[in-house]
PDB file of C-alpha atoms in Angstrom:
ATOM      1  CA  MET V   1     -19.981 -26.971  -5.368  1.00 53.00           C
ATOM      2  CA  ASP V   2     -18.175 -29.384  -7.363  1.00 62.00           C
ATOM      3  CA  ASP V   3     -16.664 -32.616  -5.758  1.00 68.00           C
ATOM      4  CA  VAL V   4     -13.258 -31.679  -4.473  1.00 85.00           C
ATOM      5  CA  ASP V   5     -10.773 -33.141  -1.913  1.00 94.00           C
ATOM      6  CA  TYR V   6     -10.276 -29.711  -0.393  1.00 97.00           C
ATOM      7  CA  CYS V   7     -11.005 -26.121  -0.297  1.00 98.00           C
ATOM      8  CA  LYS V   8      -8.531 -23.392   0.793  1.00 98.00           C
ATOM      9  CA  TYR V   9      -9.256 -20.050   2.472  1.00 98.00           C
ATOM     10  CA  HIS V  10      -7.336 -17.435   4.279  1.00 98.00           C
ATOM     11  CA  ALA V  11      -8.221 -14.906   7.017  1.00 98.00           C
ATOM     12  CA  LEU V  12      -5.595 -12.035   6.898  1.00 97.00           C
ATOM     13  CA  GLY V  13      -2.986 -14.461   5.682  1.00 96.00           C
ATOM     14  CA  ASN V  14      -3.704 -17.145   8.146  1.00 96.00           C
ATOM     15  CA  ASP V  15      -4.676 -19.935   5.723  1.00 98.00           C
ATOM     16  CA  TYR V  16      -6.456 -23.251   6.291  1.00 98.00           C
ATOM     17  CA  VAL V  17      -7.404 -26.290   4.074  1.00 98.00           C
ATOM     18  CA  VAL V  18     -10.873 -27.484   4.679  1.00 98.00           C
ATOM     19  CA  MET V  19     -11.599 -31.161   4.149  1.00 98.00           C
ATOM     20  CA  ASP V  20     -15.242 -32.289   4.164  1.00 97.00           C
ATOM     21  CA  PRO V  21     -15.891 -36.020   5.135  1.00 95.00           C
ATOM     22  CA  ALA V  22     -18.834 -35.959   2.647  1.00 94.00           C
ATOM     23  CA  ARG V  23     -16.481 -35.100  -0.215  1.00 94.00           C
ATOM     24  CA  THR V  24     -13.388 -37.003   0.546  1.00 92.00           C
ATOM     25  CA  ASP V  25     -12.754 -40.275   2.694  1.00 90.00           C
ATOM     26  CA  LEU V  26      -9.087 -39.437   3.149  1.00 92.00           C
ATOM     27  CA  ALA V  27      -8.136 -40.364   6.716  1.00 91.00           C
ATOM     28  CA  ILE V  28      -6.503 -37.628   8.891  1.00 94.00           C
ATOM     29  CA  THR V  29      -3.226 -38.710  10.413  1.00 96.00           C
ATOM     30  CA  PRO V  30      -0.449 -36.445  11.814  1.00 97.00           C
ATOM     31  CA  GLU V  31       1.930 -37.365   8.990  1.00 97.00           C
ATOM     32  CA  ARG V  32      -0.764 -36.614   6.421  1.00 96.00           C
ATOM     33  CA  VAL V  33      -1.454 -33.293   7.990  1.00 97.00           C
ATOM     34  CA  ARG V  34       2.243 -32.449   7.984  1.00 97.00           C
ATOM     35  CA  ARG V  35       2.499 -33.418   4.266  1.00 97.00           C
ATOM     36  CA  ILE V  36      -0.513 -31.345   3.193  1.00 97.00           C
ATOM     37  CA  CYS V  37       0.477 -28.201   5.110  1.00 98.00           C
ATOM     38  CA  ASP V  38       4.049 -28.244   3.921  1.00 97.00           C
ATOM     39  CA  ARG V  39       4.625 -25.033   1.859  1.00 97.00           C
ATOM     40  CA  HIS V  40       7.316 -26.573  -0.433  1.00 97.00           C
ATOM     41  CA  SER V  41       5.984 -30.039  -1.145  1.00 97.00           C
ATOM     42  CA  GLY V  42       2.284 -29.831  -0.089  1.00 97.00           C
ATOM     43  CA  VAL V  43      -0.677 -27.618  -0.657  1.00 97.00           C
ATOM     44  CA  GLY V  44       0.681 -25.324   2.038  1.00 97.00           C
ATOM     45  CA  ALA V  45      -1.353 -24.076   5.076  1.00 98.00           C
ATOM     46  CA  ASP V  46      -1.320 -23.014   8.710  1.00 97.00           C
ATOM     47  CA  GLY V  47      -3.684 -25.841   9.419  1.00 97.00           C
ATOM     48  CA  ILE V  48      -6.469 -28.298   8.347  1.00 98.00           C
ATOM     49  CA  LEU V  49     -10.164 -27.933   9.247  1.00 98.00           C
ATOM     50  CA  THR V  50     -12.216 -31.161   8.968  1.00 98.00           C
ATOM     51  CA  GLY V  51     -16.076 -31.261   9.017  1.00 97.00           C
ATOM     52  CA  PRO V  52     -18.916 -30.759   9.172  1.00 97.00           C
ATOM     53  CA  HIS V  53     -19.156 -33.558  11.869  1.00 95.00           C
ATOM     54  CA  ARG V  54     -22.402 -33.655  13.850  1.00 88.00           C
ATOM     55  CA  ASP V  55     -22.942 -34.517  17.546  1.00 80.00           C
ATOM     56  CA  GLY V  56     -26.166 -36.160  18.856  1.00 80.00           C
ATOM     57  CA  ASP V  57     -27.802 -32.671  19.423  1.00 86.00           C
ATOM     58  CA  GLY V  58     -27.241 -31.760  15.720  1.00 85.00           C
ATOM     59  CA  VAL V  59     -24.667 -29.010  16.385  1.00 92.00           C
ATOM     60  CA  ILE V  60     -22.067 -28.894  13.612  1.00 97.00           C
ATOM     61  CA  HIS V  61     -18.614 -29.812  14.883  1.00 97.00           C
ATOM     62  CA  VAL V  62     -15.275 -28.830  13.412  1.00 98.00           C
ATOM     63  CA  ARG V  63     -11.849 -30.407  14.140  1.00 98.00           C
ATOM     64  CA  ILE V  64      -8.799 -28.189  13.886  1.00 98.00           C
ATOM     65  CA  PHE V  65      -5.335 -29.418  13.157  1.00 98.00           C
ATOM     66  CA  ASN V  66      -2.016 -27.510  13.474  1.00 97.00           C
ATOM     67  CA  PRO V  67       0.533 -28.020  10.653  1.00 97.00           C
ATOM     68  CA  ASP V  68       2.730 -30.154  12.990  1.00 97.00           C
ATOM     69  CA  GLY V  69      -0.064 -32.675  13.094  1.00 97.00           C
ATOM     70  CA  SER V  70      -1.357 -31.919  16.565  1.00 96.00           C
ATOM     71  CA  GLU V  71      -4.932 -31.020  17.156  1.00 97.00           C
ATOM     72  CA  ALA V  72      -5.999 -27.583  18.429  1.00 96.00           C
ATOM     73  CA  GLU V  73      -8.981 -26.774  20.629  1.00 95.00           C
ATOM     74  CA  LYS V  74      -9.948 -23.506  18.972  1.00 96.00           C
ATOM     75  CA  SER V  75      -8.987 -21.055  16.313  1.00 96.00           C
ATOM     76  CA  GLY V  76     -10.760 -17.745  15.766  1.00 97.00           C
ATOM     77  CA  ASN V  77      -9.671 -17.421  12.092  1.00 97.00           C
ATOM     78  CA  GLY V  78     -10.206 -21.144  11.484  1.00 98.00           C
ATOM     79  CA  ILE V  79     -13.687 -20.827  12.847  1.00 98.00           C
ATOM     80  CA  ARG V  80     -14.483 -17.880  10.522  1.00 98.00           C
ATOM     81  CA  ILE V  81     -13.055 -19.824   7.602  1.00 98.00           C
ATOM     82  CA  PHE V  82     -15.157 -22.836   8.374  1.00 98.00           C
ATOM     83  CA  ALA V  83     -18.325 -20.789   8.751  1.00 98.00           C
ATOM     84  CA  ARG V  84     -17.789 -19.421   5.278  1.00 98.00           C
ATOM     85  CA  TYR V  85     -17.241 -22.929   3.958  1.00 98.00           C
ATOM     86  CA  LEU V  86     -20.494 -24.177   5.565  1.00 98.00           C
ATOM     87  CA  TRP V  87     -22.368 -21.221   3.973  1.00 98.00           C
ATOM     88  CA  GLU V  88     -20.824 -21.825   0.480  1.00 97.00           C
ATOM     89  CA  ALA V  89     -21.440 -25.508   0.717  1.00 97.00           C
ATOM     90  CA  GLY V  90     -25.092 -25.048   1.651  1.00 97.00           C
ATOM     91  CA  TYR V  91     -24.747 -26.604   5.159  1.00 97.00           C
ATOM     92  CA  VAL V  92     -26.338 -23.543   6.913  1.00 97.00           C
ATOM     93  CA  ALA V  93     -29.227 -21.517   5.483  1.00 94.00           C
ATOM     94  CA  THR V  94     -29.289 -18.664   8.058  1.00 97.00           C
ATOM     95  CA  PRO V  95     -26.676 -16.062   8.872  1.00 97.00           C
ATOM     96  CA  GLU V  96     -26.676 -17.052  12.580  1.00 98.00           C
ATOM     97  CA  PHE V  97     -25.862 -20.430  13.925  1.00 97.00           C
ATOM     98  CA  ARG V  98     -23.653 -22.333  16.445  1.00 96.00           C
ATOM     99  CA  LEU V  99     -20.394 -24.271  15.867  1.00 97.00           C
ATOM    100  CA  ARG V 100     -18.780 -26.770  18.192  1.00 97.00           C
ATOM    101  CA  THR V 101     -15.062 -26.891  18.672  1.00 97.00           C
ATOM    102  CA  ALA V 102     -12.978 -28.956  21.091  1.00 96.00           C
ATOM    103  CA  GLY V 103     -12.510 -25.689  23.016  1.00 95.00           C
ATOM    104  CA  GLY V 104     -16.312 -25.082  23.437  1.00 94.00           C
ATOM    105  CA  ASP V 105     -19.283 -23.962  21.348  1.00 95.00           C
ATOM    106  CA  VAL V 106     -19.207 -20.583  19.583  1.00 97.00           C
ATOM    107  CA  GLY V 107     -21.891 -18.347  18.085  1.00 97.00           C
ATOM    108  CA  ILE V 108     -21.540 -17.329  14.502  1.00 98.00           C
ATOM    109  CA  ARG V 109     -22.960 -14.300  12.618  1.00 98.00           C
ATOM    110  CA  LEU V 110     -22.347 -13.878   8.912  1.00 98.00           C
ATOM    111  CA  LEU V 111     -22.212 -10.121   8.200  1.00 98.00           C
ATOM    112  CA  ASP V 112     -22.847 -10.239   4.356  1.00 97.00           C
ATOM    113  CA  ASP V 113     -24.436 -12.471   1.778  1.00 96.00           C
ATOM    114  CA  ARG V 114     -21.110 -13.873   0.719  1.00 96.00           C
ATOM    115  CA  ALA V 115     -19.895 -14.699   4.236  1.00 97.00           C
ATOM    116  CA  SER V 116     -16.825 -12.634   3.449  1.00 98.00           C
ATOM    117  CA  ARG V 117     -16.944 -10.968   6.848  1.00 98.00           C
ATOM    118  CA  VAL V 118     -17.784 -13.011   9.964  1.00 98.00           C
ATOM    119  CA  GLU V 119     -18.401 -12.331  13.683  1.00 98.00           C
ATOM    120  CA  VAL V 120     -17.641 -15.070  16.195  1.00 98.00           C
ATOM    121  CA  ASP V 121     -18.662 -15.113  19.931  1.00 98.00           C
ATOM    122  CA  MET V 122     -15.356 -16.580  21.267  1.00 98.00           C
ATOM    123  CA  GLY V 123     -16.750 -16.926  24.815  1.00 97.00           C
ATOM    124  CA  THR V 124     -15.390 -15.511  28.074  1.00 98.00           C
ATOM    125  CA  PRO V 125     -11.650 -15.235  28.569  1.00 98.00           C
ATOM    126  CA  SER V 126     -10.267 -16.984  31.639  1.00 98.00           C
ATOM    127  CA  PHE V 127      -7.107 -16.163  33.550  1.00 98.00           C
ATOM    128  CA  GLN V 128      -7.331 -19.225  35.691  1.00 98.00           C
ATOM    129  CA  SER V 129      -4.208 -21.352  35.786  1.00 98.00           C
ATOM    130  CA  GLY V 130      -6.254 -24.519  35.788  1.00 98.00           C
ATOM    131  CA  ASP V 131      -7.864 -23.503  32.447  1.00 98.00           C
ATOM    132  CA  LEU V 132      -4.442 -22.874  31.045  1.00 98.00           C
ATOM    133  CA  HIS V 133      -3.030 -26.285  32.241  1.00 97.00           C
ATOM    134  CA  MET V 134      -0.294 -24.482  34.162  1.00 98.00           C
ATOM    135  CA  THR V 135       1.849 -25.777  37.011  1.00 98.00           C
ATOM    136  CA  GLY V 136       1.868 -24.155  40.469  1.00 97.00           C
ATOM    137  CA  PRO V 137      -0.934 -23.087  42.783  1.00 98.00           C
ATOM    138  CA  ALA V 138      -4.411 -22.280  41.490  1.00 98.00           C
ATOM    139  CA  ARG V 139      -4.535 -18.622  40.598  1.00 98.00           C
ATOM    140  CA  GLU V 140      -5.253 -15.982  38.081  1.00 98.00           C
ATOM    141  CA  VAL V 141      -2.176 -15.605  35.998  1.00 98.00           C
ATOM    142  CA  VAL V 142      -1.972 -11.810  35.656  1.00 98.00           C
ATOM    143  CA  ASP V 143       1.214  -9.827  35.324  1.00 98.00           C
ATOM    144  CA  GLU V 144       3.265 -12.755  36.450  1.00 98.00           C
ATOM    145  CA  PRO V 145       7.070 -13.087  36.141  1.00 98.00           C
ATOM    146  CA  LEU V 146       8.445 -15.584  33.562  1.00 98.00           C
ATOM    147  CA  ALA V 147      12.173 -15.868  32.767  1.00 96.00           C
ATOM    148  CA  VAL V 148      12.941 -16.954  29.209  1.00 95.00           C
ATOM    149  CA  GLU V 149      15.908 -16.641  26.965  1.00 90.00           C
ATOM    150  CA  GLY V 150      17.816 -14.560  29.576  1.00 91.00           C
ATOM    151  CA  GLU V 151      14.902 -12.063  29.780  1.00 92.00           C
ATOM    152  CA  ALA V 152      12.676 -11.320  32.913  1.00 95.00           C
ATOM    153  CA  LEU V 153       9.287 -11.067  31.328  1.00 97.00           C
ATOM    154  CA  ARG V 154       5.913 -10.061  32.779  1.00 98.00           C
ATOM    155  CA  VAL V 155       3.200 -12.291  31.352  1.00 98.00           C
ATOM    156  CA  THR V 156      -0.651 -12.521  31.481  1.00 98.00           C
ATOM    157  CA  CYS V 157      -2.045 -15.808  30.478  1.00 98.00           C
ATOM    158  CA  VAL V 158      -5.448 -16.196  28.941  1.00 98.00           C
ATOM    159  CA  SER V 159      -7.614 -19.219  27.977  1.00 98.00           C
ATOM    160  CA  MET V 160      -9.946 -18.706  24.976  1.00 98.00           C
ATOM    161  CA  GLY V 161     -10.725 -22.372  25.066  1.00 96.00           C
ATOM    162  CA  ASN V 162      -6.995 -22.716  24.033  1.00 97.00           C
ATOM    163  CA  PRO V 163      -4.063 -21.380  26.044  1.00 98.00           C
ATOM    164  CA  HIS V 164      -2.283 -18.140  25.436  1.00 98.00           C
ATOM    165  CA  CYS V 165       0.645 -16.256  27.039  1.00 98.00           C
ATOM    166  CA  VAL V 166       0.615 -12.522  26.411  1.00 98.00           C
ATOM    167  CA  VAL V 167       3.741 -10.347  26.999  1.00 98.00           C
ATOM    168  CA  LEU V 168       2.506  -6.820  27.067  1.00 97.00           C
ATOM    169  CA  ALA V 169       5.463  -4.615  26.179  1.00 95.00           C
ATOM    170  CA  ALA V 170       6.028  -1.006  27.394  1.00 88.00           C
ATOM    171  CA  THR V 171       7.081   0.074  23.923  1.00 91.00           C
ATOM    172  CA  GLY V 172       6.265  -0.784  20.374  1.00 91.00           C
ATOM    173  CA  ASP V 173       9.976  -1.435  19.682  1.00 93.00           C
ATOM    174  CA  ASP V 174       9.702  -4.615  21.709  1.00 94.00           C
ATOM    175  CA  VAL V 175       6.955  -6.064  19.433  1.00 97.00           C
ATOM    176  CA  THR V 176       8.759  -7.277  16.364  1.00 97.00           C
ATOM    177  CA  PRO V 177       8.747 -10.365  14.110  1.00 98.00           C
ATOM    178  CA  GLU V 178      12.373 -11.075  15.155  1.00 97.00           C
ATOM    179  CA  ARG V 179      11.563 -10.934  18.909  1.00 97.00           C
ATOM    180  CA  ALA V 180       8.493 -13.160  18.377  1.00 98.00           C
ATOM    181  CA  ARG V 181      10.602 -15.662  16.529  1.00 98.00           C
ATOM    182  CA  ARG V 182      13.339 -15.677  19.256  1.00 97.00           C
ATOM    183  CA  LEU V 183      11.056 -15.721  22.313  1.00 97.00           C
ATOM    184  CA  GLY V 184       8.109 -17.618  20.958  1.00 98.00           C
ATOM    185  CA  PRO V 185       9.585 -21.049  20.659  1.00 98.00           C
ATOM    186  CA  SER V 186      10.909 -21.028  24.268  1.00 98.00           C
ATOM    187  CA  ILE V 187       7.765 -19.639  25.777  1.00 98.00           C
ATOM    188  CA  GLU V 188       5.651 -22.133  23.983  1.00 98.00           C
ATOM    189  CA  VAL V 189       7.312 -25.089  25.643  1.00 98.00           C
ATOM    190  CA  ALA V 190       8.289 -23.481  28.976  1.00 98.00           C
ATOM    191  CA  PRO V 191       7.759 -26.129  31.749  1.00 97.00           C
ATOM    192  CA  VAL V 192       4.989 -24.042  33.412  1.00 98.00           C
ATOM    193  CA  PHE V 193       2.756 -24.737  30.395  1.00 98.00           C
ATOM    194  CA  THR V 194       2.074 -28.453  30.560  1.00 98.00           C
ATOM    195  CA  GLN V 195       0.195 -28.517  27.174  1.00 97.00           C
ATOM    196  CA  ARG V 196       2.429 -25.786  25.514  1.00 98.00           C
ATOM    197  CA  THR V 197       0.935 -22.345  24.779  1.00 98.00           C
ATOM    198  CA  ASN V 198       0.320 -19.797  22.055  1.00 98.00           C
ATOM    199  CA  VAL V 199       2.411 -16.592  22.494  1.00 98.00           C
ATOM    200  CA  GLN V 200       1.623 -12.978  21.811  1.00 98.00           C
ATOM    201  CA  LEU V 201       3.929  -9.899  22.079  1.00 98.00           C
ATOM    202  CA  ALA V 202       1.655  -6.913  22.489  1.00 98.00           C
ATOM    203  CA  HIS V 203       1.678  -3.156  22.649  1.00 98.00           C
ATOM    204  CA  ALA V 204      -1.228  -0.917  23.388  1.00 98.00           C
ATOM    205  CA  GLU V 205      -0.743   2.114  21.193  1.00 97.00           C
ATOM    206  CA  ASP V 206      -3.813   3.774  22.803  1.00 97.00           C
ATOM    207  CA  ASP V 207      -6.953   2.641  24.607  1.00 97.00           C
ATOM    208  CA  ARG V 208      -8.581   1.233  21.382  1.00 98.00           C
ATOM    209  CA  THR V 209      -5.511   0.044  19.469  1.00 98.00           C
ATOM    210  CA  LEU V 210      -3.338  -2.970  20.105  1.00 98.00           C
ATOM    211  CA  ARG V 211      -0.465  -4.282  17.994  1.00 98.00           C
ATOM    212  CA  ILE V 212       0.685  -7.810  18.390  1.00 98.00           C
ATOM    213  CA  GLU V 213       3.179 -10.407  16.999  1.00 98.00           C
ATOM    214  CA  ILE V 214       2.186 -14.060  17.194  1.00 98.00           C
ATOM    215  CA  TRP V 215       4.031 -17.300  17.831  1.00 98.00           C
ATOM    216  CA  GLU V 216       1.392 -20.076  17.507  1.00 97.00           C
ATOM    217  CA  ARG V 217       1.539 -23.398  19.238  1.00 97.00           C
ATOM    218  CA  GLY V 218       2.228 -26.140  16.707  1.00 95.00           C
ATOM    219  CA  ALA V 219       2.490 -23.635  13.820  1.00 95.00           C
ATOM    220  CA  GLY V 220       5.272 -21.160  14.606  1.00 96.00           C
ATOM    221  CA  TYR V 221       5.385 -17.507  13.529  1.00 97.00           C
ATOM    222  CA  THR V 222       1.948 -16.524  12.202  1.00 96.00           C
ATOM    223  CA  LEU V 223       0.643 -13.436  10.297  1.00 96.00           C
ATOM    224  CA  ALA V 224      -2.644 -13.389  12.083  1.00 97.00           C
ATOM    225  CA  SER V 225      -4.666 -15.310  14.660  1.00 97.00           C
ATOM    226  CA  GLY V 226      -8.210 -14.701  15.903  1.00 97.00           C
ATOM    227  CA  SER V 227      -7.902 -16.412  19.239  1.00 98.00           C
ATOM    228  CA  SER V 228      -4.525 -14.626  19.777  1.00 98.00           C
ATOM    229  CA  ALA V 229      -6.237 -11.264  19.008  1.00 98.00           C
ATOM    230  CA  CYS V 230      -9.020 -11.960  21.607  1.00 98.00           C
ATOM    231  CA  ALA V 231      -6.419 -13.223  24.232  1.00 98.00           C
ATOM    232  CA  ALA V 232      -4.096 -10.179  23.728  1.00 98.00           C
ATOM    233  CA  ALA V 233      -7.110  -7.858  23.917  1.00 98.00           C
ATOM    234  CA  ALA V 234      -8.410  -9.487  27.028  1.00 98.00           C
ATOM    235  CA  ALA V 235      -4.933  -9.303  28.721  1.00 98.00           C
ATOM    236  CA  ALA V 236      -4.493  -5.606  27.854  1.00 98.00           C
ATOM    237  CA  ARG V 237      -8.075  -4.871  28.953  1.00 98.00           C
ATOM    238  CA  ARG V 238      -7.483  -6.712  32.343  1.00 98.00           C
ATOM    239  CA  LEU V 239      -4.269  -4.549  32.849  1.00 98.00           C
ATOM    240  CA  GLY V 240      -6.200  -1.339  32.072  1.00 98.00           C
ATOM    241  CA  ARG V 241      -4.428  -0.554  28.816  1.00 98.00           C
ATOM    242  CA  VAL V 242      -7.447  -0.807  26.511  1.00 98.00           C
ATOM    243  CA  GLY V 243     -11.276  -0.661  26.749  1.00 98.00           C
ATOM    244  CA  ASP V 244     -14.122  -2.733  25.524  1.00 98.00           C
ATOM    245  CA  ASP V 245     -13.602  -2.077  21.760  1.00 98.00           C
ATOM    246  CA  VAL V 246     -10.230  -2.889  20.408  1.00 98.00           C
ATOM    247  CA  GLU V 247      -8.619  -2.890  17.005  1.00 98.00           C
ATOM    248  CA  VAL V 248      -5.886  -5.589  16.969  1.00 98.00           C
ATOM    249  CA  HIS V 249      -3.283  -4.896  14.336  1.00 98.00           C
ATOM    250  CA  MET V 250      -1.188  -7.805  13.162  1.00 98.00           C
ATOM    251  CA  PRO V 251       1.241  -8.371  10.210  1.00 97.00           C
ATOM    252  CA  GLY V 252      -1.744  -9.937   8.159  1.00 97.00           C
ATOM    253  CA  GLY V 253      -4.145  -7.104   8.905  1.00 98.00           C
ATOM    254  CA  VAL V 254      -6.653  -5.974  11.459  1.00 98.00           C
ATOM    255  CA  LEU V 255      -9.248  -7.755  13.511  1.00 98.00           C
ATOM    256  CA  GLN V 256     -11.911  -6.185  15.800  1.00 98.00           C
ATOM    257  CA  VAL V 257     -12.536  -7.481  19.348  1.00 98.00           C
ATOM    258  CA  ARG V 258     -15.476  -6.206  21.374  1.00 98.00           C
ATOM    259  CA  PHE V 259     -16.274  -7.281  24.909  1.00 98.00           C
ATOM    260  CA  ARG V 260     -19.931  -7.514  25.755  1.00 98.00           C
ATOM    261  CA  ALA V 261     -21.251  -6.550  29.167  1.00 97.00           C
ATOM    262  CA  ASP V 262     -21.336 -10.291  30.131  1.00 97.00           C
ATOM    263  CA  GLY V 263     -17.554 -10.584  29.300  1.00 97.00           C
ATOM    264  CA  HIS V 264     -17.832 -12.472  26.069  1.00 98.00           C
ATOM    265  CA  ALA V 265     -15.357 -11.510  23.364  1.00 98.00           C
ATOM    266  CA  LEU V 266     -16.764 -10.936  19.924  1.00 98.00           C
ATOM    267  CA  LEU V 267     -14.296 -11.320  17.096  1.00 98.00           C
ATOM    268  CA  THR V 268     -14.930  -9.806  13.609  1.00 98.00           C
ATOM    269  CA  GLY V 269     -12.867 -10.121  10.581  1.00 98.00           C
ATOM    270  CA  PRO V 270     -12.676 -11.068   6.895  1.00 98.00           C
ATOM    271  CA  VAL V 271     -12.403 -14.436   5.125  1.00 98.00           C
ATOM    272  CA  ALA V 272     -11.308 -14.922   1.481  1.00 98.00           C
ATOM    273  CA  GLY V 273     -11.340 -17.972  -0.701  1.00 98.00           C
ATOM    274  CA  VAL V 274      -8.033 -19.269  -2.230  1.00 98.00           C
ATOM    275  CA  ALA V 275      -8.558 -22.473  -4.176  1.00 97.00           C
ATOM    276  CA  SER V 276     -10.189 -25.857  -4.374  1.00 97.00           C
ATOM    277  CA  GLY V 277      -8.831 -29.055  -5.780  1.00 96.00           C
ATOM    278  CA  ARG V 278      -7.761 -32.690  -5.579  1.00 96.00           C
ATOM    279  CA  PHE V 279      -4.789 -34.114  -3.844  1.00 95.00           C
ATOM    280  CA  HIS V 280      -2.250 -35.836  -6.078  1.00 95.00           C
ATOM    281  CA  ARG V 281      -1.826 -39.506  -5.169  1.00 93.00           C
ATOM    282  CA  ASP V 282       1.839 -38.878  -4.436  1.00 94.00           C
ATOM    283  CA  LEU V 283       0.995 -36.404  -1.627  1.00 94.00           C
ATOM    284  CA  ILE V 284      -1.576 -38.643   0.112  1.00 89.00           C
ATOM    285  CA  ALA V 285      -0.026 -42.099  -0.391  1.00 83.00           C
TER     286      ALA V 285
END
């Protein structure tokens, strides 16, 4: 791979810029992240992935930045994208390896020789309020009331290493981009979530099919999200709406979520390359 400042990939329209410290010494700052991710005056992205960084035990570590400059704990799509970058750049030589995120270690399995389809062991979903950084007594947050924008919602909150609030709707008519854009910003910053939250509106069309719309913490309305797909599937499964194998349909496409007997959520989906290049000095000044 030629020397470049960045590579760009997308996973069902959820796009990330990868910045490798071995290829660029450009410092990551919130302002610089915002500039690069801007879709009008920058490269345009739903976030930035930096790495590989290595911890003392040799496990490769990726850092994940939202387009508002904040740092995220975990991203299912971002992890799959970074796994493909590691394969293409020659950092990994086997199709199975581990990757460290701020939200915990994950297992990676590349499903073809181009790493265009990737499975990620996202770990075990947690419904515990402490893992979600929520106010109130310690509890499992399952089918709990939440009043937002004049609506009395029922929410189930899930940590996948990062926080999610799932609104499981009775009908598909309640799962629309317009509603996600209206409710998402208020739910994200609701006082009960001390570190903000990702938001999913979801409808179980049958026991194997889930449709969701996503408002992502620090990013806004999003076409697809791997951790959101896992969180929504976990919430719907906990409420008895779906089983262990779920197709999660989003505006960007479909991801597969499978729950193992030990409770781990396995996320599978595609990754595609977009571009590589150098930043203009005006952008990174």
